[in-house]
Coordinates of C-alpha atoms and ligand atoms in Angstrom, one line a residue:
M208 CA 87.6 106.4 31.2
L209 CA 91.3 106.0 32.0
S210 CA 92.3 102.5 33.0
I211 CA 93.9 102.2 36.3
I212 CA 95.6 98.9 35.5
E213 CA 97.1 98.3 32.0
I214 CA 98.7 95.0 31.3
K215 CA 100.4 94.6 27.9
N216 CA 101.7 91.3 26.5
V217 CA 103.0 90.3 29.9
G218 CA 104.9 87.0 30.2
K219 CA 106.8 85.4 33.1
R220 CA 109.4 82.7 32.6
Y221 CA 110.6 80.8 35.6
N222 CA 113.9 79.1 35.9
I223 CA 113.5 75.9 37.9
T224 CA 115.8 73.2 39.1
G225 CA 114.7 69.6 38.5
R226 CA 111.0 69.6 39.3
K227 CA 111.5 67.1 42.1
R228 CA 113.1 69.7 44.3
G229 CA 110.3 72.1 43.8
Y230 CA 110.9 75.8 43.3
V231 CA 112.3 78.6 45.3
A232 CA 109.3 80.0 47.1
L233 CA 108.7 83.7 47.0
R234 CA 108.6 84.0 50.8
D235 CA 112.0 82.3 51.0
V236 CA 113.4 84.9 48.6
I237 CA 111.9 87.7 50.6
S238 CA 113.1 86.4 54.0
E239 CA 116.5 85.6 52.5
K240 CA 116.7 89.1 51.2
L241 CA 115.8 90.6 54.6
K242 CA 118.3 88.4 56.4
H243 CA 121.2 89.0 54.1
P244 CA 120.4 92.0 51.9
L245 CA 123.7 91.9 50.1
S246 CA 124.2 88.3 49.5
A247 CA 120.6 87.5 48.7
L248 CA 120.9 87.6 44.9
A249 CA 124.0 85.4 44.9
G250 CA 122.3 82.9 47.1
I251 CA 119.2 82.7 44.9
G252 CA 121.4 82.3 41.9
R253 CA 123.1 79.4 43.6
N254 CA 119.8 77.7 44.5
I255 CA 118.6 77.8 40.9
M256 CA 121.9 76.9 39.2
G257 CA 122.7 74.3 41.9
T258 CA 123.4 70.8 41.2
N259 CA 120.3 70.0 39.3
R260 CA 119.8 70.5 35.6
M261 CA 118.1 73.8 34.8
E262 CA 114.7 74.0 33.1
T263 CA 112.7 77.0 32.2
F264 CA 109.0 77.4 31.5
W265 CA 106.4 80.1 31.0
A266 CA 104.1 80.6 34.0
L267 CA 102.3 83.4 32.1
R268 CA 102.3 84.4 28.5
N269 CA 100.7 87.0 26.3
I270 CA 98.6 88.5 29.1
N271 CA 96.6 91.6 28.1
L272 CA 94.2 93.2 30.4
S273 CA 92.9 96.7 31.2
V274 CA 90.9 97.5 34.3
K275 CA 89.1 100.7 35.0
K276 CA 88.9 102.6 38.2
G277 CA 86.3 101.1 40.6
E278 CA 86.1 97.8 38.8
A279 CA 86.3 94.5 40.7
V280 CA 87.7 91.8 38.5
G281 CA 87.8 88.1 39.4
I282 CA 90.6 85.8 38.4
I283 CA 89.9 82.1 38.4
G284 CA 91.6 79.0 37.2
A285 CA 93.0 75.7 38.3
N286 CA 96.1 75.3 40.6
G287 CA 99.2 76.3 38.7
A288 CA 97.3 78.4 36.1
G289 CA 99.4 81.5 36.9
K290 CA 97.0 83.5 39.1
S291 CA 99.4 84.2 41.9
T292 CA 102.2 85.0 39.5
L293 CA 100.0 87.6 37.9
L294 CA 99.3 89.3 41.2
K295 CA 102.9 89.1 42.2
I296 CA 103.9 90.9 39.0
L297 CA 101.3 93.6 39.7
S298 CA 102.5 94.0 43.2
R299 CA 106.0 94.3 41.9
I300 CA 107.2 91.4 44.0
T301 CA 108.5 89.8 40.9
P302 CA 109.2 91.5 37.5
P303 CA 107.7 90.3 34.3
T304 CA 110.1 88.6 31.9
E305 CA 108.5 90.4 29.0
G306 CA 105.7 92.9 28.5
E307 CA 104.6 95.9 30.4
V308 CA 102.5 96.8 33.4
R309 CA 101.1 100.3 34.2
L310 CA 99.5 101.0 37.5
N311 CA 98.0 104.4 38.1
G312 CA 97.7 104.4 41.8
R313 CA 98.9 102.9 45.1
V314 CA 98.7 99.2 45.3
A315 CA 98.1 97.0 48.3
S316 CA 98.2 93.3 48.1
L317 CA 97.0 90.3 50.2
L318 CA 98.9 87.5 48.6
E319 CA 99.4 84.0 49.9
V320 CA 99.7 83.7 53.6
G321 CA 103.0 84.9 54.8
T322 CA 104.1 86.8 51.7
G323 CA 105.7 90.0 52.7
F324 CA 105.9 89.1 56.4
H325 CA 109.2 88.4 58.0
P326 CA 108.8 85.5 60.4
E327 CA 111.4 86.6 62.9
L328 CA 110.0 90.1 63.2
S329 CA 107.1 91.0 65.5
G330 CA 103.6 91.9 64.3
R331 CA 104.4 95.5 65.1
E332 CA 107.6 95.5 63.1
N333 CA 105.9 93.8 60.2
V334 CA 103.2 96.4 60.1
F335 CA 105.9 99.0 59.6
L336 CA 107.8 96.9 57.1
N337 CA 104.6 96.1 55.1
G338 CA 103.5 99.7 55.2
A339 CA 106.9 100.8 53.9
I340 CA 106.8 98.2 51.1
L341 CA 103.4 99.7 50.2
G342 CA 104.9 103.2 50.0
M343 CA 103.6 104.7 53.2
T344 CA 105.8 106.9 55.4
R345 CA 106.6 106.0 59.0
K346 CA 104.4 108.8 60.1
E347 CA 101.4 107.6 58.1
I348 CA 101.8 104.1 59.4
G349 CA 102.1 105.4 63.0
E350 CA 98.8 107.3 62.6
K351 CA 97.0 104.2 61.4
F352 CA 98.8 101.7 63.7
N353 CA 96.1 101.5 66.4
A354 CA 93.3 101.1 64.0
I355 CA 95.2 98.3 62.2
V356 CA 95.8 96.4 65.4
D357 CA 92.2 96.9 66.6
F358 CA 90.7 95.6 63.4
S359 CA 93.0 92.6 63.4
G360 CA 92.0 91.5 66.8
I361 CA 95.7 90.5 67.4
G362 CA 95.8 92.3 70.7
D363 CA 99.0 91.8 72.8
F364 CA 100.4 89.3 70.2
I365 CA 101.4 92.4 68.2
D366 CA 104.8 92.2 69.9
T367 CA 105.3 88.5 69.3
P368 CA 107.3 87.3 66.3
V369 CA 104.8 86.4 63.6
K370 CA 106.3 82.9 63.2
R371 CA 104.4 82.1 66.4
Y372 CA 101.1 83.3 64.8
S373 CA 98.4 80.8 63.7
T374 CA 97.5 81.1 60.0
G375 CA 94.3 82.9 61.0
M376 CA 96.3 85.5 62.9
Y377 CA 98.7 86.1 60.0
V378 CA 95.8 86.7 57.6
R379 CA 93.9 88.9 60.0
L380 CA 96.9 91.2 60.4
A381 CA 97.7 91.2 56.7
F382 CA 94.1 92.0 55.8
S383 CA 93.9 94.7 58.4
I384 CA 97.1 96.4 57.0
A385 CA 95.7 96.2 53.5
A386 CA 92.3 97.5 54.5
H387 CA 93.7 100.5 56.3
I388 CA 96.2 101.9 53.9
E389 CA 93.5 103.0 51.5
P390 CA 95.1 101.7 48.3
D391 CA 93.7 102.6 44.9
I392 CA 94.3 99.1 43.8
L393 CA 93.8 96.1 46.1
L394 CA 95.1 92.7 45.0
V395 CA 93.6 89.7 46.9
D396 CA 94.9 86.2 46.4
E397 CA 93.0 83.3 48.0
V398 CA 93.1 84.7 51.5
L399 CA 89.5 83.7 51.9
A400 CA 90.5 80.1 51.8
V401 CA 91.9 80.4 55.3
G402 CA 90.3 81.8 58.4
D403 CA 86.9 81.1 59.7
A404 CA 83.6 81.8 58.0
E405 CA 83.1 85.0 60.0
F406 CA 86.5 86.3 58.9
Q407 CA 85.7 85.5 55.3
K408 CA 82.5 87.4 55.6
K409 CA 84.3 90.4 57.1
C410 CA 86.8 90.4 54.2
L411 CA 84.1 90.2 51.6
G412 CA 82.1 92.9 53.3
K413 CA 85.1 95.1 53.5
M414 CA 86.0 94.5 49.8
E415 CA 82.4 95.3 48.7
E416 CA 82.6 98.5 50.7
V417 CA 85.9 99.4 49.2
T418 CA 84.8 99.0 45.5
G419 CA 81.3 100.4 46.1
K420 CA 81.6 103.5 48.2
A421 CA 85.3 104.2 47.9
G422 CA 85.5 103.5 44.1
R423 CA 88.7 101.5 44.6
T424 CA 89.8 98.8 42.2
I425 CA 90.1 95.1 43.2
L426 CA 91.6 92.1 41.5
F427 CA 90.3 89.0 43.4
V428 CA 91.7 85.5 43.0
S429 CA 89.5 82.8 44.6
H430 CA 88.4 79.2 44.2
N431 CA 85.2 80.2 45.9
M432 CA 83.0 80.7 42.9
S433 CA 80.1 82.2 44.8
A434 CA 82.4 84.8 46.4
V435 CA 83.8 85.8 43.0
E436 CA 80.3 86.0 41.5
K437 CA 79.1 88.2 44.4
L438 CA 82.0 90.6 44.3
C439 CA 83.1 90.8 40.7
P440 CA 80.8 91.6 37.7
T441 CA 83.5 90.5 35.3
S442 CA 86.3 87.9 35.5
I443 CA 89.1 86.3 33.6
L444 CA 89.9 82.6 33.4
L445 CA 93.5 81.6 33.4
S446 CA 94.6 78.2 32.1
H447 CA 98.3 77.2 31.7
G448 CA 99.4 80.8 31.9
K449 CA 97.0 82.2 29.3
I450 CA 93.7 84.1 29.5
V451 CA 91.3 81.6 27.9
K452 CA 88.0 83.5 28.7
A453 CA 87.1 86.9 29.8
G454 CA 83.8 88.6 30.4
E455 CA 80.7 88.4 32.6
T456 CA 81.6 86.4 35.7
R457 CA 78.7 84.1 35.4
D458 CA 79.8 83.0 31.9
V459 CA 83.4 82.7 32.8
I460 CA 82.6 80.5 35.8
R461 CA 80.3 78.3 33.7
H462 CA 83.2 77.9 31.2
Y463 CA 85.6 77.0 33.9
L464 CA 83.4 74.4 35.5
A465 CA 82.7 72.8 32.2
A466 CA 86.5 72.7 31.4
E467 CA 87.2 71.2 34.9
Y468 CA 84.7 68.5 34.3
E469 CA 86.2 67.7 30.9
K470 CA 89.5 67.4 32.7
S471 CA 88.2 65.2 35.4
S472 CA 86.4 62.9 33.0
G473 CA 89.7 62.8 31.0
H474 CA 91.1 60.5 33.7
E475 CA 89.6 57.6 31.7
K476 CA 92.4 58.0 29.3
L477 CA 94.9 57.3 32.1
F478 CA 93.4 53.9 32.9
P479 CA 94.7 51.3 33.4
L480 CA 97.1 53.2 35.6
K481 CA 99.9 51.1 37.0
L482 CA 101.0 52.3 40.4
K483 CA 104.4 51.3 41.9
G484 CA 104.1 47.8 40.4
E485 CA 101.8 46.8 43.2
V486 CA 98.4 48.1 42.2
T487 CA 96.7 48.9 38.9
L488 CA 93.8 51.4 38.9
H489 CA 91.3 50.5 36.2
D490 CA 88.5 52.9 36.9
F491 CA 87.2 55.6 39.2
A492 CA 83.7 56.9 38.8
V493 CA 80.9 59.0 40.5
S494 CA 77.5 57.8 39.4
Q495 CA 73.9 58.4 40.2
K496 CA 71.2 55.8 39.2
N497 CA 74.0 53.9 37.4
I498 CA 74.9 56.8 35.2
R499 CA 78.3 58.5 35.4
T500 CA 77.7 62.2 36.0
A501 CA 79.2 65.4 37.3
H502 CA 75.7 66.9 38.1
L503 CA 74.3 65.3 41.2
D504 CA 70.7 65.6 42.2
A505 CA 70.5 66.4 45.9
D506 CA 67.5 64.1 46.5
T507 CA 69.0 60.9 45.1
P508 CA 71.9 58.8 46.6
F509 CA 75.1 58.7 44.6
T510 CA 77.9 56.1 44.5
V511 CA 81.6 56.2 44.1
E512 CA 83.3 53.2 42.5
I513 CA 86.9 52.3 42.4
D514 CA 88.0 49.4 40.2
F515 CA 91.5 48.3 41.1
E516 CA 93.8 45.3 40.9
A517 CA 96.3 44.1 43.6
H518 CA 99.3 42.4 42.1
A519 CA 100.3 40.9 45.4
N520 CA 98.8 40.3 48.8
L521 CA 98.8 43.7 50.5
S522 CA 98.6 44.7 54.1
L523 CA 97.6 48.0 55.7
F524 CA 95.7 48.7 52.4
R525 CA 93.0 51.5 52.1
A526 CA 91.1 52.6 49.1
G527 CA 88.8 55.6 49.5
V528 CA 87.9 59.2 48.8
Y529 CA 88.2 62.6 50.2
L530 CA 85.1 64.8 49.8
K531 CA 86.2 68.5 49.4
N532 CA 84.4 71.7 49.0
A533 CA 85.1 74.1 46.2
L534 CA 87.9 75.7 48.2
G535 CA 89.6 72.3 48.5
D536 CA 88.9 72.0 52.3
V537 CA 88.3 68.4 53.2
L538 CA 84.7 67.9 54.4
T539 CA 85.1 64.3 55.2
R540 CA 87.0 61.1 54.0
S541 CA 86.0 57.5 53.8
F542 CA 88.2 54.5 53.4
T543 CA 87.4 50.8 52.8
S544 CA 88.9 49.9 56.2
D545 CA 87.3 52.7 58.3
W546 CA 84.6 50.4 59.7
Q547 CA 86.1 47.1 58.6
P548 CA 89.7 46.6 59.8
E549 CA 89.7 43.2 58.1
L550 CA 89.7 45.0 54.7
E551 CA 93.2 46.3 55.4
R552 CA 94.4 42.9 54.0
V553 CA 93.6 42.4 50.4
A554 CA 94.6 39.2 48.5
K555 CA 96.0 39.4 45.0
G556 CA 93.2 40.0 42.6
R557 CA 90.9 42.5 40.9
Y558 CA 88.3 44.4 43.0
Q559 CA 85.5 46.8 42.7
A560 CA 85.0 49.0 45.8
T561 CA 81.7 50.9 46.0
L562 CA 80.5 53.4 48.5
L563 CA 77.0 54.7 48.6
F564 CA 76.5 58.4 49.7
P565 CA 73.0 59.1 51.0
E566 CA 70.6 61.5 49.4
K567 CA 70.2 65.0 50.9
L568 CA 73.7 65.0 52.2
L569 CA 75.2 68.1 50.4
M570 CA 74.0 71.6 50.0
P571 CA 73.9 72.9 46.5
G572 CA 77.4 73.8 45.2
N573 CA 80.6 72.5 43.7
Y574 CA 82.6 69.7 45.3
F575 CA 85.6 67.5 44.6
V576 CA 85.6 63.8 45.1
S577 CA 89.3 62.9 45.3
L578 CA 90.6 59.4 45.2
S579 CA 93.1 57.9 47.7
L580 CA 94.9 54.6 47.4
N581 CA 97.5 53.9 50.0
R582 CA 99.0 51.5 52.5
F583 CA 98.9 53.2 55.9
S584 CA 102.2 54.9 56.5
V585 CA 103.9 52.6 54.0
M586 CA 103.0 53.8 50.6
N587 CA 100.8 56.5 48.9
Y588 CA 100.1 55.1 45.4
L589 CA 98.8 58.4 44.2
A590 CA 101.6 60.6 45.4
K591 CA 102.2 61.6 41.8
H592 CA 98.7 61.7 40.5
T593 CA 95.6 63.7 41.3
I594 CA 92.6 61.6 40.5
E595 CA 89.7 63.8 41.3
K596 CA 86.1 64.3 40.1
T597 CA 84.4 67.7 40.1
V598 CA 80.7 67.4 40.9
T599 CA 78.0 70.0 41.1
V600 CA 75.1 69.4 43.5
G601 CA 71.8 70.9 42.5
P602 CA 69.1 72.2 44.8
S603 CA 66.8 69.9 46.7
A604 CA 63.2 69.8 45.5
Y605 CA 62.0 69.5 49.0
F606 CA 63.9 72.3 50.7
N607 CA 61.5 75.2 51.4
Q608 CA 61.1 77.0 48.1
A609 CA 59.0 79.9 49.4
H610 CA 62.0 82.3 49.3
P611 CA 63.9 81.6 46.1
A612 CA 66.3 84.5 46.7
E613 CA 67.6 82.7 49.8
K614 CA 71.0 81.2 49.1
P615 CA 72.1 77.9 50.6
E616 CA 74.3 78.3 53.6
G617 CA 77.0 75.8 54.5
K618 CA 77.7 72.5 52.9
I619 CA 75.9 69.7 54.8
F620 CA 72.2 69.2 54.9
I621 CA 70.5 68.1 58.1
K622 CA 67.9 65.7 56.8
N623 CA 65.9 65.4 60.0
R624 CA 62.9 67.7 60.6
W625 CA 62.3 69.8 63.6
T626 CA 59.4 69.1 65.9
L627 CA 57.5 72.1 67.1
K628 CA 55.3 71.4 70.1
L629 CA 52.9 73.9 71.5
V630 CA 53.6 74.1 75.3
S631 CA 51.5 77.0 76.2
D632 CA 48.6 78.4 74.2
Q633 CA 48.7 82.2 74.5
N634 CA 45.3 82.7 72.8
K635 CA 43.6 80.4 75.3
Q636 CA 45.3 82.0 78.3
S637 CA 44.2 85.5 77.3
D638 CA 40.6 84.2 76.8
E639 CA 40.6 82.8 80.3
S640 CA 42.1 85.8 82.1
Ligands
ADP741 N1 109.2 81.2 42.0 C1 108.9 80.2 41.1 N2 109.8 79.5 40.5 C2 109.5 78.5 39.6 N3 108.2 78.2 39.3 C3 107.2 78.9 39.9 C4 107.5 79.9 40.9 N4 106.3 80.4 41.3 C5 105.4 79.7 40.7 N5 105.9 78.8 39.8 C6 105.2 77.9 38.9 O1 104.4 78.7 38.0 C7 103.1 78.1 37.7 C8 102.1 79.1 38.1 O2 102.1 79.2 39.5 P1 101.0 80.2 40.3 O3 101.1 81.5 39.7 O4 101.4 80.1 41.7 O5 99.6 79.5 40.0 P2 98.2 79.6 40.7 O6 98.3 80.8 41.6 O7 97.2 79.9 39.6 O8 98.0 78.3 41.4 C9 103.1 76.8 38.5 O9 103.5 75.8 37.6 C10 104.1 77.0 39.6 O10 104.7 75.8 40.0
MG742 MG1 98.0 80.8 43.7

């Protein structure tokens, strides 16, 4: 069968100013263009060439992929792997530096929040702007307008500038536009990471419907492995701009998680890590039954240990962790001084901080345990380092096993049991009457 997306040897090189200043974000380029259509290019040139020394690097290299009509393909990979860049190239927001892309159909994309929306324009104006970018005529958009607004649930806010929208409203409107223009190819980048669970479900449902019934093609970028597995039979894994694995989604995910673990256990090489001359980090570990592990048994407590050294007497000091879900949302955080304000002062010396997490805390799934070392509003020792462990929590042996097909819902277990008390015995009553 003819492929609807054909990507041949695609590469993207970015010019960046000194990394400290970050890069020119796509949305800035777009809004700049809309504000000053003629001078935009000159302006961007100035930003890049500016005062800082110019560097270039390849965000994508040697990408080859062909996707058939009706396929749903997952794209996974760590932050910075090049996933968004690939989708931007496919949506023609940015051109590839080398290689070729062939798309045999109309493309709609849901990229990062805000891409393609102009903040000063109202929702209504943005619907028309977006529609036009996606190749629809004014008449076509006009016919679908009411349906788009209804589905989005934006209501009267449709005439408010979108800069006043919450993230959720932004995404609702963007999704609604994409869902209504009946594209042949739908590109979806991480939008499921924002918005509430209900909205995420609505999106997934819509996408399933779109590939299933309508035979449309989807490329789906997500950190939510279960969503990727549910929607996409095959996936590709990007790492540092290259496709390092492609095939059945289940295998690709397994490969990815194994690689992530390698990476997170690779921190050991960093230690001892000297931070701002005040603190040295000697070790950071997640263990269960005194064994360091990335696979946690749900029915056993686990510990997090931080081994650090203070080179001076420190005030306002906190060591601790953020616990995040696979999407990177913070589920909770815990610092040494949370329940013990006296621990905000640490005398010069070497310390081992240990926190015990109870058993039956987390539902099965993937989580991040992310280290934090800071002095409250004075100093973030890890501003330049991400020290994070990836952990996978297995199923609880005690949770009702009668329905193996039932997937875990949510993240947190409620360990307590229900009581069920008979308050009126229907059998007895009917006997008596
Ligand atoms: N406009 C840009 N200018 C310079 N560098 C960029 C630009 N956009 C993205 N990058 C860089 O390209 C790499 C890939 O980014 P991206 O495609 O956003 O990754 P992902 O979506 O997988 O997190 C990152 O190192 C990012 O910092
Ligand atoms: Mg991205």
